mmCIF file of C-alpha atoms in Angstrom:
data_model
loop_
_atom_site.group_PDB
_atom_site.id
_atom_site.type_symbol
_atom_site.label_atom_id
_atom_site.label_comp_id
_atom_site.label_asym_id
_atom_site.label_seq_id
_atom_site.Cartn_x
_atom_site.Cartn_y
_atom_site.Cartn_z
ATOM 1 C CA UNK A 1 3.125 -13.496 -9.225
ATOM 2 C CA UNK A 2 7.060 -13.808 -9.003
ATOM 3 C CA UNK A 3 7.158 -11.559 -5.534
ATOM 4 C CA UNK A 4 4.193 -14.040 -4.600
ATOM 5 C CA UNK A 5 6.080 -17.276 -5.175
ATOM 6 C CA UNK A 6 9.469 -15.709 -3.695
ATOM 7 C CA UNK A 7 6.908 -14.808 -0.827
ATOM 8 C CA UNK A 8 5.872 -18.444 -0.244
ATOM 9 C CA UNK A 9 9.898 -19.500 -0.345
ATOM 10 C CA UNK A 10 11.628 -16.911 2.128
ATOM 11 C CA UNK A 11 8.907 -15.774 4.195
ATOM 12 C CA UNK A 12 7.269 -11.928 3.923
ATOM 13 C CA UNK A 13 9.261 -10.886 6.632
ATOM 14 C CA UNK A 14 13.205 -10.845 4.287
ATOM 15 C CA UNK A 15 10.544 -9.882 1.975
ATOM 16 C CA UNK A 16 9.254 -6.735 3.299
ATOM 17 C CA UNK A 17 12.731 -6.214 4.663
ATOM 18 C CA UNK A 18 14.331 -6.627 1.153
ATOM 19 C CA UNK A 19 11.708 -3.913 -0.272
ATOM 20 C CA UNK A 20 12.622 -1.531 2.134
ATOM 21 C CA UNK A 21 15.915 -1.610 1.579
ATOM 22 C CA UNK A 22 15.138 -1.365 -2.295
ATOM 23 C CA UNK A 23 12.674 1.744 -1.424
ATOM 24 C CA UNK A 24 15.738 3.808 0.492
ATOM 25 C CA UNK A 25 17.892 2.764 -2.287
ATOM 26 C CA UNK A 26 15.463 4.733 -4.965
ATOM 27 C CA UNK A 27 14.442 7.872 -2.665
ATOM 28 C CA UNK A 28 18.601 8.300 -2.056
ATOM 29 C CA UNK A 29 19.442 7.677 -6.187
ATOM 30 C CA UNK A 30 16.188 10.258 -6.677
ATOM 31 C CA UNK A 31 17.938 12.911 -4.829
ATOM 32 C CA UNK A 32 20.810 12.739 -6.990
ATOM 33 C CA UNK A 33 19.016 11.697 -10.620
ATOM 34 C CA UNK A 34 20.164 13.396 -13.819
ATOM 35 C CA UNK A 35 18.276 11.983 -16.681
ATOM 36 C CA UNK A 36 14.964 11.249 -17.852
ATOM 37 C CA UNK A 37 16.422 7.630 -18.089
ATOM 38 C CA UNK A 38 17.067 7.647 -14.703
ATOM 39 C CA UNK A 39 13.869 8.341 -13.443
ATOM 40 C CA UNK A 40 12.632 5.245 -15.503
ATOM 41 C CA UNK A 41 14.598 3.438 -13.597
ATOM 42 C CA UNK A 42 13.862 4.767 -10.160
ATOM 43 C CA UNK A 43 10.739 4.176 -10.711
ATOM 44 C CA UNK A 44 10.820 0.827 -11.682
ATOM 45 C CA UNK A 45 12.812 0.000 -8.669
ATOM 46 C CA UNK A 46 9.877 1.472 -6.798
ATOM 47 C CA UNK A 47 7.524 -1.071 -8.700
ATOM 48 C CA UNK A 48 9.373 -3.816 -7.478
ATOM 49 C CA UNK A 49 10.148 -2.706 -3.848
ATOM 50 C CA UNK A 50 6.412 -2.072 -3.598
ATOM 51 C CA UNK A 51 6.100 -5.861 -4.765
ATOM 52 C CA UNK A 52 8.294 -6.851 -2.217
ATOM 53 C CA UNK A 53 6.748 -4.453 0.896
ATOM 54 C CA UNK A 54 3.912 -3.582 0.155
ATOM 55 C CA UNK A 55 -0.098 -4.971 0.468
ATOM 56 C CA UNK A 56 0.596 -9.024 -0.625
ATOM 57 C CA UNK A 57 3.640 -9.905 2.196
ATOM 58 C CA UNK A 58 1.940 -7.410 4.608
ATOM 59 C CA UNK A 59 -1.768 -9.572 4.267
ATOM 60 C CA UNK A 60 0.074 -12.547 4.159
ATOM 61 C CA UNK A 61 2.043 -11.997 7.152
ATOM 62 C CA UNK A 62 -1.150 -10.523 9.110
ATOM 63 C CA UNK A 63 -3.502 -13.509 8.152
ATOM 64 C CA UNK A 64 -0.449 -15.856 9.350
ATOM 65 C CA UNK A 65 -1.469 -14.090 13.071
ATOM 66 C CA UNK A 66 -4.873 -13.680 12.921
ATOM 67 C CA UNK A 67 -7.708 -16.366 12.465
ATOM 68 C CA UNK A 68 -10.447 -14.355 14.435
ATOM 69 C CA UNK A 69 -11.271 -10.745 13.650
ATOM 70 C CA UNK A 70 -8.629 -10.964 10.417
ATOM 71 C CA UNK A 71 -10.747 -8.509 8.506
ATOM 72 C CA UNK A 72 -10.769 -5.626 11.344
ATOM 73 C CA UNK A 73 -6.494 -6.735 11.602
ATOM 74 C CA UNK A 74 -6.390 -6.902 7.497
ATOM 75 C CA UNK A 75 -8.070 -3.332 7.528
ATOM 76 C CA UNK A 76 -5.899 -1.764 10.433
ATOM 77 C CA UNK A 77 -2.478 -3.062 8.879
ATOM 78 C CA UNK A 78 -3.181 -1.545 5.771
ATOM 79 C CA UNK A 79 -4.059 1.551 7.218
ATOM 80 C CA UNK A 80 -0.285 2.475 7.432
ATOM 81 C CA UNK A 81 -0.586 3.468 3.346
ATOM 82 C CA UNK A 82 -3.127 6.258 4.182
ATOM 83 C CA UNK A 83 -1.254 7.128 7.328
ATOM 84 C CA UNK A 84 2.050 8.086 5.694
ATOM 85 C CA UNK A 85 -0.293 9.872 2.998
ATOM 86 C CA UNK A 86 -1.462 11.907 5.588
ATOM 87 C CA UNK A 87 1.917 12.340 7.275
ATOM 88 C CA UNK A 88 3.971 12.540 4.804
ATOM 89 C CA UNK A 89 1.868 14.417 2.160
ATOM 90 C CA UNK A 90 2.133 17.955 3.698
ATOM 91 C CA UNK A 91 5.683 16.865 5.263
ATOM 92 C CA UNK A 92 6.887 16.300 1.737
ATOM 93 C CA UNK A 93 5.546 20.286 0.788
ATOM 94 C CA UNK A 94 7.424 21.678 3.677
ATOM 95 C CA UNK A 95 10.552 20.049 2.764
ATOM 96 C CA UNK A 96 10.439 21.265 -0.438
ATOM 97 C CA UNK A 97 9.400 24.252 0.200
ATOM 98 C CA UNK A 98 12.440 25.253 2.577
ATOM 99 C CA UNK A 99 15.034 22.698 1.393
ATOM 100 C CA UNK A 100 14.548 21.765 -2.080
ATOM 101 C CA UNK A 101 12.929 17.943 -3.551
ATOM 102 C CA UNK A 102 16.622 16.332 -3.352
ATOM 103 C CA UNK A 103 17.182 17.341 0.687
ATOM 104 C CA UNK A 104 13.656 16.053 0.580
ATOM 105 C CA UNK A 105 14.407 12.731 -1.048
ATOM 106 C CA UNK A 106 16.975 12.110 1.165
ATOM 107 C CA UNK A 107 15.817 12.735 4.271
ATOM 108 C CA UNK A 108 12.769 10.223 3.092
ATOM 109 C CA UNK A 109 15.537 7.853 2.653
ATOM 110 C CA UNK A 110 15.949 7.171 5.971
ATOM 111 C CA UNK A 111 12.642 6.271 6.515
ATOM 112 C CA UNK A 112 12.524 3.151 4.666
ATOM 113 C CA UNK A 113 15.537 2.018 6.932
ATOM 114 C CA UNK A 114 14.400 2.775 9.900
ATOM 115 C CA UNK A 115 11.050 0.464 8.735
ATOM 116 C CA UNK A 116 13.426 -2.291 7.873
ATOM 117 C CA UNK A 117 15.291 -2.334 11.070
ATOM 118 C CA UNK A 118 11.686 -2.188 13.040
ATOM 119 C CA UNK A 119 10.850 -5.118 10.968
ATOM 120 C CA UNK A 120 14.007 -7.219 11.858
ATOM 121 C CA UNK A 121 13.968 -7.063 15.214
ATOM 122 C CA UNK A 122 10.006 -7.215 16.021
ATOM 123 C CA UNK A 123 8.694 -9.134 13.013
ATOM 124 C CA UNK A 124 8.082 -13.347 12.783
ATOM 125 C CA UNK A 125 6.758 -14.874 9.673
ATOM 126 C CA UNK A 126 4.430 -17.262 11.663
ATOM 127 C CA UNK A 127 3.128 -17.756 15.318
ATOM 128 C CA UNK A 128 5.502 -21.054 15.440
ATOM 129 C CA UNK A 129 8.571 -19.252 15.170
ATOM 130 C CA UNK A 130 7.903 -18.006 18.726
ATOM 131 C CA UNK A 131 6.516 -20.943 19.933
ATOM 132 C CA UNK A 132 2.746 -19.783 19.997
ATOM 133 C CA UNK A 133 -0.840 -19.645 17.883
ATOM 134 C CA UNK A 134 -2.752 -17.953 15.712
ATOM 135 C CA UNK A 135 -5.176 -15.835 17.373
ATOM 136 C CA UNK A 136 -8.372 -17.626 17.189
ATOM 137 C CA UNK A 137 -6.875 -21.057 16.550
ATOM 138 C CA UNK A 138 -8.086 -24.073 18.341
ATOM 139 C CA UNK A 139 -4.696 -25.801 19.805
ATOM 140 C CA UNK A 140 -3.461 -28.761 17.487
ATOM 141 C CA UNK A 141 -4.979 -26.734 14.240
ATOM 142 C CA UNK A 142 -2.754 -26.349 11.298
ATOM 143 C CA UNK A 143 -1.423 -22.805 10.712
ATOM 144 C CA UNK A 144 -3.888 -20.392 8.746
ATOM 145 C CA UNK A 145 -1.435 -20.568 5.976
ATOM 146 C CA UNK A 146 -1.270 -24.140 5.774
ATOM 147 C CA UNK A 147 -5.280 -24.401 4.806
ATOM 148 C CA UNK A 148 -7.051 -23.389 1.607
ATOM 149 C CA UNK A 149 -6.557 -24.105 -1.782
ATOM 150 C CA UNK A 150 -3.051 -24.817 -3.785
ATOM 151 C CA UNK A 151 -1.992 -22.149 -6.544
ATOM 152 C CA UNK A 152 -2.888 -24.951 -9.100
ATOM 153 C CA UNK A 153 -6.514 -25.321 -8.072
ATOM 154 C CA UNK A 154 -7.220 -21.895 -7.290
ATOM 155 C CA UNK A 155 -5.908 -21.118 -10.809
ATOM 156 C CA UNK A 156 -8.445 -23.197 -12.098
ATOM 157 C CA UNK A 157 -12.059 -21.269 -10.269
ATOM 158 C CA UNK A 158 -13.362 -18.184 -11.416
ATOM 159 C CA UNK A 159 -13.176 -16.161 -8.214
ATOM 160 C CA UNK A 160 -9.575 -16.423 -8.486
ATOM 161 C CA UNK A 161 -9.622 -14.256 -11.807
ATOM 162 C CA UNK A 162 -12.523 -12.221 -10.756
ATOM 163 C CA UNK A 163 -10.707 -10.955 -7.664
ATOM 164 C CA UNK A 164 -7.567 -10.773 -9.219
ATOM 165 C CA UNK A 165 -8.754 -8.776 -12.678
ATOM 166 C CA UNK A 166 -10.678 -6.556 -9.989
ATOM 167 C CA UNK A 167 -7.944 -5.725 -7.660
ATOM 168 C CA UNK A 168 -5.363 -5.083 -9.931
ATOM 169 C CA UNK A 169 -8.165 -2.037 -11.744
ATOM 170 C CA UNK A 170 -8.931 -1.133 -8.349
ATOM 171 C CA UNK A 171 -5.546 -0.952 -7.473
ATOM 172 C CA UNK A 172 -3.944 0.910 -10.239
ATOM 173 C CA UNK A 173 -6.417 3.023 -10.322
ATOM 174 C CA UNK A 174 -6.403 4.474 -6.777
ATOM 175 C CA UNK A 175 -2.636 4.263 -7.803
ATOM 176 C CA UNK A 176 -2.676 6.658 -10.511
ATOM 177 C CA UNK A 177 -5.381 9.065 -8.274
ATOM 178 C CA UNK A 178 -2.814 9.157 -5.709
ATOM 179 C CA UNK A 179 -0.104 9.857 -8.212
ATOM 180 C CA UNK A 180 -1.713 12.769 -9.935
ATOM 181 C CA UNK A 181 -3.948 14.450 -7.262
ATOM 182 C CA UNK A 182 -1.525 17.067 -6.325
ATOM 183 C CA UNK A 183 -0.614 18.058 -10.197
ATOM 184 C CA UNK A 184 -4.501 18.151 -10.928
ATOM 185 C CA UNK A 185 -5.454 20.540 -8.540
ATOM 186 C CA UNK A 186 -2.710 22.119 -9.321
ATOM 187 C CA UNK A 187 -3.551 22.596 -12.699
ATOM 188 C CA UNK A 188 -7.254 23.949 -11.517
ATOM 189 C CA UNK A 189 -5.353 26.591 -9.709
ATOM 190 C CA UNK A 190 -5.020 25.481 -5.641
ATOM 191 C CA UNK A 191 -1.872 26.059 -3.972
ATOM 192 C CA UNK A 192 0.144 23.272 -3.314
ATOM 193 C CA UNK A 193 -0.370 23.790 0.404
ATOM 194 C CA UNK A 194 -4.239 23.058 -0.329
ATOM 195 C CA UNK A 195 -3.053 20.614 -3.119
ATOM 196 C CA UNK A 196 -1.173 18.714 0.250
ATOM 197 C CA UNK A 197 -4.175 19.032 2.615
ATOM 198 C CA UNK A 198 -6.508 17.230 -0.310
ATOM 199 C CA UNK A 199 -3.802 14.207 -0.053
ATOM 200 C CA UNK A 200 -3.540 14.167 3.409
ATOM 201 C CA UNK A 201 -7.405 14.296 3.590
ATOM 202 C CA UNK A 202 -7.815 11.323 1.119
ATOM 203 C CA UNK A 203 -5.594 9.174 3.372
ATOM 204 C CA UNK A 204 -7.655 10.491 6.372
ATOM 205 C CA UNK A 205 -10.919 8.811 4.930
ATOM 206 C CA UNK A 206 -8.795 5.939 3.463
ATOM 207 C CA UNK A 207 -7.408 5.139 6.667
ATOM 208 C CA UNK A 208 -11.299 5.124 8.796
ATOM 209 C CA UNK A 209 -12.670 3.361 5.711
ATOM 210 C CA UNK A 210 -9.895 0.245 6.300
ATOM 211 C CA UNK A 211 -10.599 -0.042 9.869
ATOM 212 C CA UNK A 212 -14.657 0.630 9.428
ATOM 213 C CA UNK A 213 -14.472 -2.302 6.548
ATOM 214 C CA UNK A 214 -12.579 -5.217 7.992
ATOM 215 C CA UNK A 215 -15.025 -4.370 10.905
ATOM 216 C CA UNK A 216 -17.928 -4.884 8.474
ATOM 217 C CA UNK A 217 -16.305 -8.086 6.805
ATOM 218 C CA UNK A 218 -16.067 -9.602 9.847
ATOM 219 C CA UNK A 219 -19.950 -9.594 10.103
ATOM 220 C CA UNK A 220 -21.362 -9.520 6.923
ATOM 221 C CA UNK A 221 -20.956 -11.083 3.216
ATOM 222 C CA UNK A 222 -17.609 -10.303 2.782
ATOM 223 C CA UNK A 223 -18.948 -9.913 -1.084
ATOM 224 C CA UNK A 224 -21.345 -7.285 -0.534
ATOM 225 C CA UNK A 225 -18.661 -5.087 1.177
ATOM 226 C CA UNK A 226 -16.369 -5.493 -1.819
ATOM 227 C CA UNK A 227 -19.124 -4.978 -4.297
ATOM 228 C CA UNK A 228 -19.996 -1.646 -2.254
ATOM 229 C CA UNK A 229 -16.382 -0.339 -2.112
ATOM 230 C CA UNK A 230 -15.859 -1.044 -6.134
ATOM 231 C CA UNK A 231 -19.211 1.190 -6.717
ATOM 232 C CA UNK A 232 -18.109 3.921 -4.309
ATOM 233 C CA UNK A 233 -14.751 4.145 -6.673
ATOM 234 C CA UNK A 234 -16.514 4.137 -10.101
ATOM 235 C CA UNK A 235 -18.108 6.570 -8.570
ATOM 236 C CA UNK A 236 -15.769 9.055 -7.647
ATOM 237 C CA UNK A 237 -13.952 8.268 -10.950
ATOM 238 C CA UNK A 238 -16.860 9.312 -12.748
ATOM 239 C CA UNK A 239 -17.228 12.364 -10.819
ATOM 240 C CA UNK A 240 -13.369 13.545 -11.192
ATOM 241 C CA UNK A 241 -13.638 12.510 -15.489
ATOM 242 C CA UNK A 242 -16.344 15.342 -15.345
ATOM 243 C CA UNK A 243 -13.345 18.120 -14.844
ATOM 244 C CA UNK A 244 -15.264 20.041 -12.703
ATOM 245 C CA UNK A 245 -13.201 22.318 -9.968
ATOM 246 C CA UNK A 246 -15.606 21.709 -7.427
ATOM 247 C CA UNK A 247 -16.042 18.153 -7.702
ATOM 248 C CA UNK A 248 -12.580 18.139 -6.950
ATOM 249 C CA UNK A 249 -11.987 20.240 -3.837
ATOM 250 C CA UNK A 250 -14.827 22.240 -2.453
#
């Protein structure tokens, strides 16, 4: 809620910028980390640069754009979190592989920058800042943003705590599947070449599933397609509690 509010203040574009910067910040202090304490506090300055950069500024900033077709735009913004687990996944094994995890946490730390500079020089909050309109937007029509409810009535409906107790599960939990894949299969025996490819493969069918649904939400209950996608996960969580090896990876 605090990134949120900031969000609303300075615009998601210093946002995602200030993130960024915060991300580089933690992959260059993870090269050189020397303590379990440490590592705490790496990673919570990865919780809050993902606050700052990741899915909130990024739909904001989108939906600012986009009136018509938002849900196919939504879907193919957010696509860049299963791209960079396909890219980076097996990039990430070779670097370790032949330079070590801190070489590999610093050449990662250049990444983030080079996403912040891409940001500052392409990136505007709204269609106004340029002079132009939201795509779909009949001329004279307030800004997407400026339309809907206030935080103080939306607060006050149950949809807001139904999608909000449902995203952050969701959420967390594809979170902690991303997390642990690797040291799972691990654990059932692949190498960590194969342990790579099943990451890189999850963000494959991630990143087709995005597009595929904000095509769908564009043309159907928009409730049905989120009702579908939170069956397909129980699903697969049920299948991976069962602990069976080829569940896991065929």
């Amino acid at each position: 809620p605090f990134t949120g509010m900031l969000v609303d203040r300075v615009g998601p574009k210093r946002m995602i910028m200030f993130g960024m910067a915060l991300l580089a910040a933690g992959y260059w202090w993870y090269a050189r980390v020397g303590s379990l304490r440490e590592m705490y506090l790496i990673h919570g300055l990865f919780a809050v640069a993902l606050a700052c950069a990741g899915t909130p500024p990024v739909i904001l900033l989108v939906s600012s754009w986009f009136r018509q077709h938002r849900g196919l735009v939504i879907g193919l913004a957010v696509t860049g979190t299963s791209f960079g687990t396909i890219l980076l996944s097996p990039l990430n094994t070779w670097l370790i592989a032949h330079h070590g995890w801190r070489n590999g946490f610093r050449f990662e730390s250049l990444l983030p920058v080079a996403v912040l500079l891409l940001v500052a020089v392409f990136v505007r909050n709204t269609p106004g800042e340029v002079g132009r309109t939201a795509v779909g937007q009949a001329v004279g029509a307030p800004e997407p943003r400026a339309e809907g409810l206030l935080f103080a009535e939306a607060v006050r409906t149950r949809t807001f705590w139904a999608i909000g107790l449902s995203g952050m599960l969701l959420y967390y939990t594809t979170l902690a599947f991303v997390s642990h894949l690797f040291l799972h299969m691990r654990d059932f025996g692949f190498e960590p070449q194969v342990a790579g490819g099943a990451l890189a493969t999850f963000g494959l069918v991630a990143l087709v599933a995005k597009l595929g649904l904000g095509w769908v939400a564009d043309r159907i209950d928009r409730h049905k397609v989120f009702f579908a996608c939170l069956g397909v996960a129980l699903l697969g969580v049920l299948l991976l509690a069962t602990m069976r090896k080829d569940l896991v990876w065929a």
